[in-house]
PDB file of C-alpha atoms in Angstrom:
ATOM      1  CA  UNK A 896      47.056  41.481  18.944  1.00  0.00           C
ATOM      2  CA  UNK A 897      43.856  43.203  19.988  1.00  0.00           C
ATOM      3  CA  UNK A 898      44.050  46.749  18.687  1.00  0.00           C
ATOM      4  CA  UNK A 899      40.657  48.334  19.254  1.00  0.00           C
ATOM      5  CA  UNK A 900      37.283  48.210  20.944  1.00  0.00           C
ATOM      6  CA  UNK A 901      35.419  46.923  17.883  1.00  0.00           C
ATOM      7  CA  UNK A 902      31.918  47.067  19.291  1.00  0.00           C
ATOM      8  CA  UNK A 903      29.632  46.870  22.289  1.00  0.00           C
ATOM      9  CA  UNK A 904      26.855  44.314  21.801  1.00  0.00           C
ATOM     10  CA  UNK A 905      23.540  45.424  23.292  1.00  0.00           C
ATOM     11  CA  UNK A 906      20.576  43.042  23.524  1.00  0.00           C
ATOM     12  CA  UNK A 907      17.132  44.536  22.981  1.00  0.00           C
ATOM     13  CA  UNK A 908      13.567  43.287  22.677  1.00  0.00           C
ATOM     14  CA  UNK A 909      12.696  45.361  19.607  1.00  0.00           C
ATOM     15  CA  UNK A 910      15.421  46.400  17.184  1.00  0.00           C
ATOM     16  CA  UNK A 911      13.482  49.144  15.408  1.00  0.00           C
ATOM     17  CA  UNK A 912      12.495  50.860  18.654  1.00  0.00           C
ATOM     18  CA  UNK A 913      16.039  50.678  19.982  1.00  0.00           C
ATOM     19  CA  UNK A 914      17.573  51.974  16.756  1.00  0.00           C
ATOM     20  CA  UNK A 915      15.158  54.894  16.922  1.00  0.00           C
ATOM     21  CA  UNK A 916      16.151  55.594  20.564  1.00  0.00           C
ATOM     22  CA  UNK A 917      19.840  55.827  19.621  1.00  0.00           C
ATOM     23  CA  UNK A 918      19.050  58.019  16.593  1.00  0.00           C
ATOM     24  CA  UNK A 919      16.708  60.392  18.392  1.00  0.00           C
ATOM     25  CA  UNK A 920      18.742  60.652  21.599  1.00  0.00           C
ATOM     26  CA  UNK A 921      22.311  60.799  20.292  1.00  0.00           C
ATOM     27  CA  UNK A 922      22.083  61.196  16.524  1.00  0.00           C
ATOM     28  CA  UNK A 923      23.695  57.796  15.871  1.00  0.00           C
ATOM     29  CA  UNK A 924      22.760  56.434  12.446  1.00  0.00           C
ATOM     30  CA  UNK A 925      22.505  52.860  11.210  1.00  0.00           C
ATOM     31  CA  UNK A 926      25.629  51.852   9.298  1.00  0.00           C
ATOM     32  CA  UNK A 927      24.572  48.291   8.490  1.00  0.00           C
ATOM     33  CA  UNK A 928      21.815  45.789   9.260  1.00  0.00           C
ATOM     34  CA  UNK A 929      21.657  42.049   8.795  1.00  0.00           C
ATOM     35  CA  UNK A 930      20.162  38.824  10.082  1.00  0.00           C
ATOM     36  CA  UNK A 931      22.683  36.286  11.349  1.00  0.00           C
ATOM     37  CA  UNK A 932      20.770  32.998  11.335  1.00  0.00           C
ATOM     38  CA  UNK A 933      23.601  31.061  12.976  1.00  0.00           C
ATOM     39  CA  UNK A 934      23.692  33.505  15.913  1.00  0.00           C
ATOM     40  CA  UNK A 935      19.899  33.796  15.891  1.00  0.00           C
ATOM     41  CA  UNK A 936      19.864  37.595  15.803  1.00  0.00           C
ATOM     42  CA  UNK A 937      18.688  40.532  13.767  1.00  0.00           C
ATOM     43  CA  UNK A 938      21.176  43.325  14.248  1.00  0.00           C
ATOM     44  CA  UNK A 939      22.013  46.924  13.484  1.00  0.00           C
ATOM     45  CA  UNK A 940      25.525  48.336  13.545  1.00  0.00           C
ATOM     46  CA  UNK A 941      25.825  52.014  14.521  1.00  0.00           C
ATOM     47  CA  UNK A 942      29.270  53.388  13.674  1.00  0.00           C
ATOM     48  CA  UNK A 943      30.470  55.704  16.445  1.00  0.00           C
ATOM     49  CA  UNK A 944      34.086  56.538  15.564  1.00  0.00           C
ATOM     50  CA  UNK A 945      37.123  55.504  13.595  1.00  0.00           C
ATOM     51  CA  UNK A 946      40.084  53.936  15.373  1.00  0.00           C
ATOM     52  CA  UNK A 947      43.829  54.388  14.942  1.00  0.00           C
ATOM     53  CA  UNK A 948      44.343  50.806  13.733  1.00  0.00           C
ATOM     54  CA  UNK A 949      42.347  51.608  10.584  1.00  0.00           C
ATOM     55  CA  UNK A 950      39.104  50.136  11.913  1.00  0.00           C
ATOM     56  CA  UNK A 951      36.098  51.560  13.700  1.00  0.00           C
ATOM     57  CA  UNK A 952      34.036  51.206  16.876  1.00  0.00           C
ATOM     58  CA  UNK A 953      30.336  50.387  16.697  1.00  0.00           C
ATOM     59  CA  UNK A 954      27.329  49.774  18.835  1.00  0.00           C
ATOM     60  CA  UNK A 955      25.795  46.474  17.802  1.00  0.00           C
ATOM     61  CA  UNK A 956      22.084  46.293  18.628  1.00  0.00           C
ATOM     62  CA  UNK A 957      20.817  42.719  18.789  1.00  0.00           C
ATOM     63  CA  UNK A 958      17.265  41.409  18.680  1.00  0.00           C
ATOM     64  CA  UNK A 959      16.826  37.639  18.908  1.00  0.00           C
ATOM     65  CA  UNK A 960      15.005  36.019  16.006  1.00  0.00           C
ATOM     66  CA  UNK A 961      14.148  32.998  18.152  1.00  0.00           C
ATOM     67  CA  UNK A 962      13.694  32.570  21.880  1.00  0.00           C
ATOM     68  CA  UNK A 963      16.153  29.691  22.149  1.00  0.00           C
ATOM     69  CA  UNK A 964      19.059  31.642  20.633  1.00  0.00           C
ATOM     70  CA  UNK A 965      21.842  32.657  23.041  1.00  0.00           C
ATOM     71  CA  UNK A 966      20.725  36.306  22.954  1.00  0.00           C
ATOM     72  CA  UNK A 967      17.073  35.271  23.361  1.00  0.00           C
ATOM     73  CA  UNK A 968      17.863  33.239  26.462  1.00  0.00           C
ATOM     74  CA  UNK A 969      20.081  35.988  27.836  1.00  0.00           C
ATOM     75  CA  UNK A 970      17.323  38.590  27.357  1.00  0.00           C
ATOM     76  CA  UNK A 971      14.741  36.396  29.082  1.00  0.00           C
ATOM     77  CA  UNK A 972      17.039  36.129  32.097  1.00  0.00           C
ATOM     78  CA  UNK A 973      18.570  39.611  32.245  1.00  0.00           C
ATOM     79  CA  UNK A 974      16.360  42.002  30.326  1.00  0.00           C
ATOM     80  CA  UNK A 975      17.800  44.586  27.958  1.00  0.00           C
ATOM     81  CA  UNK A 976      21.403  45.692  28.411  1.00  0.00           C
ATOM     82  CA  UNK A 977      25.024  45.132  27.428  1.00  0.00           C
ATOM     83  CA  UNK A 978      25.365  41.538  26.226  1.00  0.00           C
ATOM     84  CA  UNK A 979      29.053  41.448  25.247  1.00  0.00           C
ATOM     85  CA  UNK A 980      32.080  43.502  24.314  1.00  0.00           C
ATOM     86  CA  UNK A 981      34.292  42.882  21.293  1.00  0.00           C
ATOM     87  CA  UNK A 982      37.945  43.584  20.604  1.00  0.00           C
ATOM     88  CA  UNK A 983      39.225  43.943  17.064  1.00  0.00           C
ATOM     89  CA  UNK A 984      42.292  42.084  15.821  1.00  0.00           C
ATOM     90  CA  UNK A 985      43.841  41.404  12.433  1.00  0.00           C
ATOM     91  CA  UNK A 986      44.278  37.722  13.409  1.00  0.00           C
ATOM     92  CA  UNK A 987      41.342  36.214  15.287  1.00  0.00           C
ATOM     93  CA  UNK A 988      42.679  32.682  14.705  1.00  0.00           C
ATOM     94  CA  UNK A 989      46.088  33.373  16.211  1.00  0.00           C
ATOM     95  CA  UNK A 990      44.760  35.414  19.104  1.00  0.00           C
ATOM     96  CA  UNK A 991      42.097  32.832  19.945  1.00  0.00           C
ATOM     97  CA  UNK A 992      44.724  30.078  19.956  1.00  0.00           C
ATOM     98  CA  UNK A 993      47.069  32.098  22.171  1.00  0.00           C
ATOM     99  CA  UNK A 994      44.278  32.927  24.613  1.00  0.00           C
ATOM    100  CA  UNK A 995      43.100  29.300  24.707  1.00  0.00           C
ATOM    101  CA  UNK A 996      46.660  28.280  25.582  1.00  0.00           C
ATOM    102  CA  UNK A 997      46.443  30.574  28.629  1.00  0.00           C
ATOM    103  CA  UNK A 998      43.522  28.541  29.966  1.00  0.00           C
ATOM    104  CA  UNK A 999      40.647  30.805  28.930  1.00  0.00           C
ATOM    105  CA  UNK A1000      37.792  28.856  27.341  1.00  0.00           C
ATOM    106  CA  UNK A1001      37.181  29.810  23.690  1.00  0.00           C
ATOM    107  CA  UNK A1002      33.604  28.964  22.757  1.00  0.00           C
ATOM    108  CA  UNK A1003      34.178  27.935  19.116  1.00  0.00           C
ATOM    109  CA  UNK A1004      36.741  25.485  17.741  1.00  0.00           C
ATOM    110  CA  UNK A1005      37.080  27.724  14.689  1.00  0.00           C
ATOM    111  CA  UNK A1006      35.929  31.338  14.182  1.00  0.00           C
ATOM    112  CA  UNK A1007      32.448  31.799  12.732  1.00  0.00           C
ATOM    113  CA  UNK A1008      30.853  34.531  10.632  1.00  0.00           C
ATOM    114  CA  UNK A1009      29.970  37.774  12.411  1.00  0.00           C
ATOM    115  CA  UNK A1010      28.704  41.192  11.365  1.00  0.00           C
ATOM    116  CA  UNK A1011      29.606  42.498   7.923  1.00  0.00           C
ATOM    117  CA  UNK A1012      31.484  39.373   6.890  1.00  0.00           C
ATOM    118  CA  UNK A1013      33.824  39.447   9.874  1.00  0.00           C
ATOM    119  CA  UNK A1014      35.235  36.346  11.556  1.00  0.00           C
ATOM    120  CA  UNK A1015      34.495  36.049  15.265  1.00  0.00           C
ATOM    121  CA  UNK A1016      34.846  33.927  18.334  1.00  0.00           C
ATOM    122  CA  UNK A1017      33.801  34.318  21.970  1.00  0.00           C
ATOM    123  CA  UNK A1018      35.536  33.780  25.308  1.00  0.00           C
ATOM    124  CA  UNK A1019      33.658  32.269  28.232  1.00  0.00           C
ATOM    125  CA  UNK A1020      32.442  35.041  30.550  1.00  0.00           C
ATOM    126  CA  UNK A1021      33.257  32.997  33.654  1.00  0.00           C
ATOM    127  CA  UNK A1022      36.910  33.040  32.589  1.00  0.00           C
ATOM    128  CA  UNK A1023      36.776  36.802  31.880  1.00  0.00           C
ATOM    129  CA  UNK A1024      35.527  38.292  35.165  1.00  0.00           C
ATOM    130  CA  UNK A1025      31.900  38.121  34.084  1.00  0.00           C
ATOM    131  CA  UNK A1026      32.317  39.734  30.672  1.00  0.00           C
ATOM    132  CA  UNK A1027      31.271  37.796  27.563  1.00  0.00           C
ATOM    133  CA  UNK A1028      34.140  38.812  25.289  1.00  0.00           C
ATOM    134  CA  UNK A1029      34.260  38.560  21.517  1.00  0.00           C
ATOM    135  CA  UNK A1030      37.291  38.673  19.255  1.00  0.00           C
ATOM    136  CA  UNK A1031      36.648  39.915  15.732  1.00  0.00           C
ATOM    137  CA  UNK A1032      38.625  40.256  12.540  1.00  0.00           C
ATOM    138  CA  UNK A1033      36.897  42.548  10.079  1.00  0.00           C
ATOM    139  CA  UNK A1034      36.379  41.438   6.495  1.00  0.00           C
ATOM    140  CA  UNK A1035      39.381  42.602   4.497  1.00  0.00           C
ATOM    141  CA  UNK A1036      41.795  42.509   7.425  1.00  0.00           C
ATOM    142  CA  UNK A1037      44.835  40.276   7.139  1.00  0.00           C
ATOM    143  CA  UNK A1038      47.115  38.804   9.814  1.00  0.00           C
ATOM    144  CA  UNK A1039      50.025  41.025   8.754  1.00  0.00           C
ATOM    145  CA  UNK A1040      48.149  43.867  10.401  1.00  0.00           C
ATOM    146  CA  UNK A1041      46.821  45.681   7.374  1.00  0.00           C
ATOM    147  CA  UNK A1042      43.147  46.566   7.441  1.00  0.00           C
ATOM    148  CA  UNK A1043      40.857  47.626   4.639  1.00  0.00           C
ATOM    149  CA  UNK A1044      37.827  49.500   5.867  1.00  0.00           C
TER     150      UNK A1044
ATOM    151  CA  UNK B 683      27.811  65.744  19.926  1.00  0.00           C
ATOM    152  CA  UNK B 684      28.976  62.321  21.014  1.00  0.00           C
ATOM    153  CA  UNK B 685      32.019  61.477  18.936  1.00  0.00           C
ATOM    154  CA  UNK B 686      33.501  58.277  20.382  1.00  0.00           C
ATOM    155  CA  UNK B 687      33.116  55.271  22.618  1.00  0.00           C
ATOM    156  CA  UNK B 688      35.166  56.706  25.466  1.00  0.00           C
ATOM    157  CA  UNK B 689      35.192  53.668  27.700  1.00  0.00           C
ATOM    158  CA  UNK B 690      33.469  50.527  28.889  1.00  0.00           C
ATOM    159  CA  UNK B 691      33.096  50.461  32.670  1.00  0.00           C
ATOM    160  CA  UNK B 692      33.575  46.977  34.140  1.00  0.00           C
ATOM    161  CA  UNK B 693      32.826  46.243  37.799  1.00  0.00           C
ATOM    162  CA  UNK B 694      35.101  43.775  39.581  1.00  0.00           C
ATOM    163  CA  UNK B 695      35.591  42.463  43.081  1.00  0.00           C
ATOM    164  CA  UNK B 696      39.378  42.828  43.113  1.00  0.00           C
ATOM    165  CA  UNK B 697      41.038  45.447  40.937  1.00  0.00           C
ATOM    166  CA  UNK B 698      44.566  44.021  41.063  1.00  0.00           C
ATOM    167  CA  UNK B 699      43.435  40.533  40.019  1.00  0.00           C
ATOM    168  CA  UNK B 700      41.338  41.930  37.194  1.00  0.00           C
ATOM    169  CA  UNK B 701      44.096  44.222  35.935  1.00  0.00           C
ATOM    170  CA  UNK B 702      46.395  41.200  35.867  1.00  0.00           C
ATOM    171  CA  UNK B 703      43.809  39.179  33.918  1.00  0.00           C
ATOM    172  CA  UNK B 704      43.606  41.847  31.211  1.00  0.00           C
ATOM    173  CA  UNK B 705      47.396  42.171  31.078  1.00  0.00           C
ATOM    174  CA  UNK B 706      48.151  38.460  30.969  1.00  0.00           C
ATOM    175  CA  UNK B 707      45.331  37.540  28.575  1.00  0.00           C
ATOM    176  CA  UNK B 708      45.378  40.425  26.095  1.00  0.00           C
ATOM    177  CA  UNK B 709      48.506  42.446  26.837  1.00  0.00           C
ATOM    178  CA  UNK B 710      46.509  45.522  27.890  1.00  0.00           C
ATOM    179  CA  UNK B 711      48.517  47.777  30.191  1.00  0.00           C
ATOM    180  CA  UNK B 712      47.382  50.203  32.880  1.00  0.00           C
ATOM    181  CA  UNK B 713      47.323  53.766  31.587  1.00  0.00           C
ATOM    182  CA  UNK B 714      46.097  55.429  34.792  1.00  0.00           C
ATOM    183  CA  UNK B 715      44.808  54.540  38.253  1.00  0.00           C
ATOM    184  CA  UNK B 716      42.958  56.610  40.812  1.00  0.00           C
ATOM    185  CA  UNK B 717      40.480  56.512  43.662  1.00  0.00           C
ATOM    186  CA  UNK B 718      37.291  58.499  43.088  1.00  0.00           C
ATOM    187  CA  UNK B 719      35.875  59.013  46.579  1.00  0.00           C
ATOM    188  CA  UNK B 720      32.686  60.639  45.307  1.00  0.00           C
ATOM    189  CA  UNK B 721      31.922  57.638  43.086  1.00  0.00           C
ATOM    190  CA  UNK B 722      33.191  55.238  45.745  1.00  0.00           C
ATOM    191  CA  UNK B 723      35.548  53.368  43.417  1.00  0.00           C
ATOM    192  CA  UNK B 724      39.161  52.487  42.907  1.00  0.00           C
ATOM    193  CA  UNK B 725      39.772  52.263  39.185  1.00  0.00           C
ATOM    194  CA  UNK B 726      42.267  51.440  36.475  1.00  0.00           C
ATOM    195  CA  UNK B 727      42.069  52.800  32.945  1.00  0.00           C
ATOM    196  CA  UNK B 728      43.453  50.540  30.199  1.00  0.00           C
ATOM    197  CA  UNK B 729      43.934  52.444  26.937  1.00  0.00           C
ATOM    198  CA  UNK B 730      42.901  50.263  23.992  1.00  0.00           C
ATOM    199  CA  UNK B 731      43.041  52.572  20.959  1.00  0.00           C
ATOM    200  CA  UNK B 732      43.052  56.141  19.751  1.00  0.00           C
ATOM    201  CA  UNK B 733      39.924  57.581  18.135  1.00  0.00           C
ATOM    202  CA  UNK B 734      39.460  59.863  15.145  1.00  0.00           C
ATOM    203  CA  UNK B 735      38.086  62.712  17.271  1.00  0.00           C
ATOM    204  CA  UNK B 736      41.493  63.085  18.941  1.00  0.00           C
ATOM    205  CA  UNK B 737      40.534  61.046  22.004  1.00  0.00           C
ATOM    206  CA  UNK B 738      40.890  57.418  22.974  1.00  0.00           C
ATOM    207  CA  UNK B 739      38.886  54.378  24.046  1.00  0.00           C
ATOM    208  CA  UNK B 740      39.574  52.687  27.369  1.00  0.00           C
ATOM    209  CA  UNK B 741      38.446  49.849  29.543  1.00  0.00           C
ATOM    210  CA  UNK B 742      37.684  51.234  32.990  1.00  0.00           C
ATOM    211  CA  UNK B 743      38.014  48.579  35.692  1.00  0.00           C
ATOM    212  CA  UNK B 744      36.109  49.518  38.846  1.00  0.00           C
ATOM    213  CA  UNK B 745      36.421  48.103  42.365  1.00  0.00           C
ATOM    214  CA  UNK B 746      34.101  49.573  44.995  1.00  0.00           C
ATOM    215  CA  UNK B 747      35.832  51.125  48.007  1.00  0.00           C
ATOM    216  CA  UNK B 748      32.643  50.797  50.065  1.00  0.00           C
ATOM    217  CA  UNK B 749      29.739  48.385  49.848  1.00  0.00           C
ATOM    218  CA  UNK B 750      27.100  51.136  49.764  1.00  0.00           C
ATOM    219  CA  UNK B 751      28.587  52.840  46.694  1.00  0.00           C
ATOM    220  CA  UNK B 752      26.605  52.492  43.453  1.00  0.00           C
ATOM    221  CA  UNK B 753      29.167  50.064  42.036  1.00  0.00           C
ATOM    222  CA  UNK B 754      29.277  48.128  45.322  1.00  0.00           C
ATOM    223  CA  UNK B 755      25.512  47.681  45.332  1.00  0.00           C
ATOM    224  CA  UNK B 756      25.506  46.779  41.653  1.00  0.00           C
ATOM    225  CA  UNK B 757      28.196  44.118  42.196  1.00  0.00           C
ATOM    226  CA  UNK B 758      26.321  42.590  45.123  1.00  0.00           C
ATOM    227  CA  UNK B 759      23.261  42.217  42.908  1.00  0.00           C
ATOM    228  CA  UNK B 760      24.800  41.294  39.555  1.00  0.00           C
ATOM    229  CA  UNK B 761      28.294  39.976  40.127  1.00  0.00           C
ATOM    230  CA  UNK B 762      31.205  41.035  37.955  1.00  0.00           C
ATOM    231  CA  UNK B 763      30.491  42.368  34.468  1.00  0.00           C
ATOM    232  CA  UNK B 764      29.880  45.418  32.315  1.00  0.00           C
ATOM    233  CA  UNK B 765      28.531  48.170  34.559  1.00  0.00           C
ATOM    234  CA  UNK B 766      28.170  51.034  32.085  1.00  0.00           C
ATOM    235  CA  UNK B 767      29.249  52.403  28.715  1.00  0.00           C
ATOM    236  CA  UNK B 768      30.517  55.929  28.106  1.00  0.00           C
ATOM    237  CA  UNK B 769      30.411  58.198  25.078  1.00  0.00           C
ATOM    238  CA  UNK B 770      32.911  61.007  24.664  1.00  0.00           C
ATOM    239  CA  UNK B 771      31.857  64.544  23.807  1.00  0.00           C
ATOM    240  CA  UNK B 772      33.554  67.927  23.798  1.00  0.00           C
ATOM    241  CA  UNK B 773      30.495  69.405  25.565  1.00  0.00           C
ATOM    242  CA  UNK B 774      29.025  67.245  28.298  1.00  0.00           C
ATOM    243  CA  UNK B 775      26.968  70.167  29.625  1.00  0.00           C
ATOM    244  CA  UNK B 776      25.292  70.931  26.317  1.00  0.00           C
ATOM    245  CA  UNK B 777      24.719  67.305  25.407  1.00  0.00           C
ATOM    246  CA  UNK B 778      23.283  66.475  28.846  1.00  0.00           C
ATOM    247  CA  UNK B 779      20.890  69.416  28.589  1.00  0.00           C
ATOM    248  CA  UNK B 780      19.773  68.426  25.102  1.00  0.00           C
ATOM    249  CA  UNK B 781      19.231  64.810  26.125  1.00  0.00           C
ATOM    250  CA  UNK B 782      17.317  65.857  29.265  1.00  0.00           C
ATOM    251  CA  UNK B 783      15.066  67.956  27.042  1.00  0.00           C
ATOM    252  CA  UNK B 784      14.216  64.782  25.109  1.00  0.00           C
ATOM    253  CA  UNK B 785      12.824  63.204  28.268  1.00  0.00           C
ATOM    254  CA  UNK B 786      15.760  61.000  29.252  1.00  0.00           C
ATOM    255  CA  UNK B 787      16.586  61.250  32.954  1.00  0.00           C
ATOM    256  CA  UNK B 788      20.064  62.690  33.604  1.00  0.00           C
ATOM    257  CA  UNK B 789      21.278  61.550  37.022  1.00  0.00           C
ATOM    258  CA  UNK B 790      23.241  64.693  38.016  1.00  0.00           C
ATOM    259  CA  UNK B 791      22.069  68.302  37.920  1.00  0.00           C
ATOM    260  CA  UNK B 792      25.599  69.301  36.936  1.00  0.00           C
ATOM    261  CA  UNK B 793      28.468  67.116  35.644  1.00  0.00           C
ATOM    262  CA  UNK B 794      30.817  65.700  38.281  1.00  0.00           C
ATOM    263  CA  UNK B 795      34.473  64.704  38.225  1.00  0.00           C
ATOM    264  CA  UNK B 796      35.335  61.436  36.460  1.00  0.00           C
ATOM    265  CA  UNK B 797      38.521  59.633  35.502  1.00  0.00           C
ATOM    266  CA  UNK B 798      41.636  61.665  34.758  1.00  0.00           C
ATOM    267  CA  UNK B 799      40.002  64.999  35.517  1.00  0.00           C
ATOM    268  CA  UNK B 800      37.140  64.499  33.088  1.00  0.00           C
ATOM    269  CA  UNK B 801      33.624  65.845  33.609  1.00  0.00           C
ATOM    270  CA  UNK B 802      30.885  63.231  33.548  1.00  0.00           C
ATOM    271  CA  UNK B 803      27.207  62.585  33.938  1.00  0.00           C
ATOM    272  CA  UNK B 804      25.013  59.490  33.689  1.00  0.00           C
ATOM    273  CA  UNK B 805      21.701  58.726  32.003  1.00  0.00           C
ATOM    274  CA  UNK B 806      19.125  56.522  33.714  1.00  0.00           C
ATOM    275  CA  UNK B 807      19.404  52.955  32.397  1.00  0.00           C
ATOM    276  CA  UNK B 808      15.619  52.525  32.391  1.00  0.00           C
ATOM    277  CA  UNK B 809      15.429  55.362  29.856  1.00  0.00           C
ATOM    278  CA  UNK B 810      18.231  53.832  27.750  1.00  0.00           C
ATOM    279  CA  UNK B 811      17.005  50.270  27.046  1.00  0.00           C
ATOM    280  CA  UNK B 812      18.756  48.874  30.107  1.00  0.00           C
ATOM    281  CA  UNK B 813      22.161  50.470  29.523  1.00  0.00           C
ATOM    282  CA  UNK B 814      23.624  52.751  32.191  1.00  0.00           C
ATOM    283  CA  UNK B 815      25.112  55.379  29.903  1.00  0.00           C
ATOM    284  CA  UNK B 816      27.770  57.941  30.794  1.00  0.00           C
ATOM    285  CA  UNK B 817      28.663  61.104  28.925  1.00  0.00           C
ATOM    286  CA  UNK B 818      32.235  62.297  29.404  1.00  0.00           C
ATOM    287  CA  UNK B 819      34.260  65.315  28.410  1.00  0.00           C
ATOM    288  CA  UNK B 820      37.975  64.665  28.799  1.00  0.00           C
ATOM    289  CA  UNK B 821      40.144  67.159  30.657  1.00  0.00           C
ATOM    290  CA  UNK B 822      41.495  69.614  28.121  1.00  0.00           C
ATOM    291  CA  UNK B 823      38.559  69.279  25.733  1.00  0.00           C
ATOM    292  CA  UNK B 824      36.579  72.381  24.904  1.00  0.00           C
ATOM    293  CA  UNK B 825      33.041  72.820  23.551  1.00  0.00           C
ATOM    294  CA  UNK B 826      34.336  74.124  20.206  1.00  0.00           C
ATOM    295  CA  UNK B 827      35.302  70.551  19.469  1.00  0.00           C
ATOM    296  CA  UNK B 828      39.043  70.721  19.973  1.00  0.00           C
ATOM    297  CA  UNK B 829      40.599  68.067  22.165  1.00  0.00           C
ATOM    298  CA  UNK B 830      43.996  67.945  23.817  1.00  0.00           C
ATOM    299  CA  UNK B 831      45.089  64.437  24.705  1.00  0.00           C
TER     300      UNK B 831
END
C-alpha cells in the first residue's frame, strides 16, 4: 500500500547551483547526497516534512553524471523540471507485482537500489497519464508496515 | 516558512478517467472536488498522507475547463504530466514577499483562492530551475504557525 508522497524528483543541469537555489530561496537544507552509478545521477535529498506513516517527504535533486543516462536524455529533451514523483510503501515488491497485474508496465523485473539504501522501481509514464512514477521502500522498512526512520 | 509538500499538481485531459486510474491502480480516493473558475480548472484532490506540521499532502488532478486557461495551454504544449509542485506554509503573504525580495518573480500581486479555500500564489518557473512552484496556506491556518485541518 502506498502511504506517502516520498519525494519529487527534479532534474537539473548543475546540482550545486540548484541546491543553493533551494537553500537561499526556501531555507531547505541538504539531508543526504550520493552518486547512484546505476541510475547515472548525482543527487541531493532535501527533507521537507515528516509523514504520518513514519516516513518523510523529500525533494530529490538530480544531476546526470553522463549524457546517456535516463535523466541526461530527459534533460536534453525537456530542460530542467520535475522528472518523476515517488510514492512510499513498506512493500515495493508486492505493490509492483499488484500494479503489474493491473496492466501498468513496471520498468524493472526486480526493484533496484535508490536513494539512501532504498529499494525502488518505476512505472511507465505512458501508462500513468504522463507521470513517470516511482515506488520506493525506505531502508529499514518491512512489509508488515513498520518503518524505521 | 515552508513546512510541507502540500501537493503535486498533475494536468490531465479527462479528470474522471484520471481519477479512476489513481483509484484503480493505487487505491487513492477523492478527498475533494471543485471547479476554480479563476484558474480555469476542474480539479480533484487525492489525500495521500498527513504531515508533521498538522497538514497533509495531496495529488491535485487538474482538467482545464477552457483551452485558453494556463493549464489548458500547458496541456496543449506538453501533454499530460506534472504541472506544478506546491509547498505549504502558514503565511503565504509573508513567504511570497520574502521570496520576491530575493529576486524570484511572484506571479500574483496578492494571493488568490486555491483548492479548499486555501490562499495561493505561484513563482515563475524560469526563476525556479524549470519548476512552476506554488505556495499555499490552507484554510484555517494562521501566520503564528497553528493549523486547523
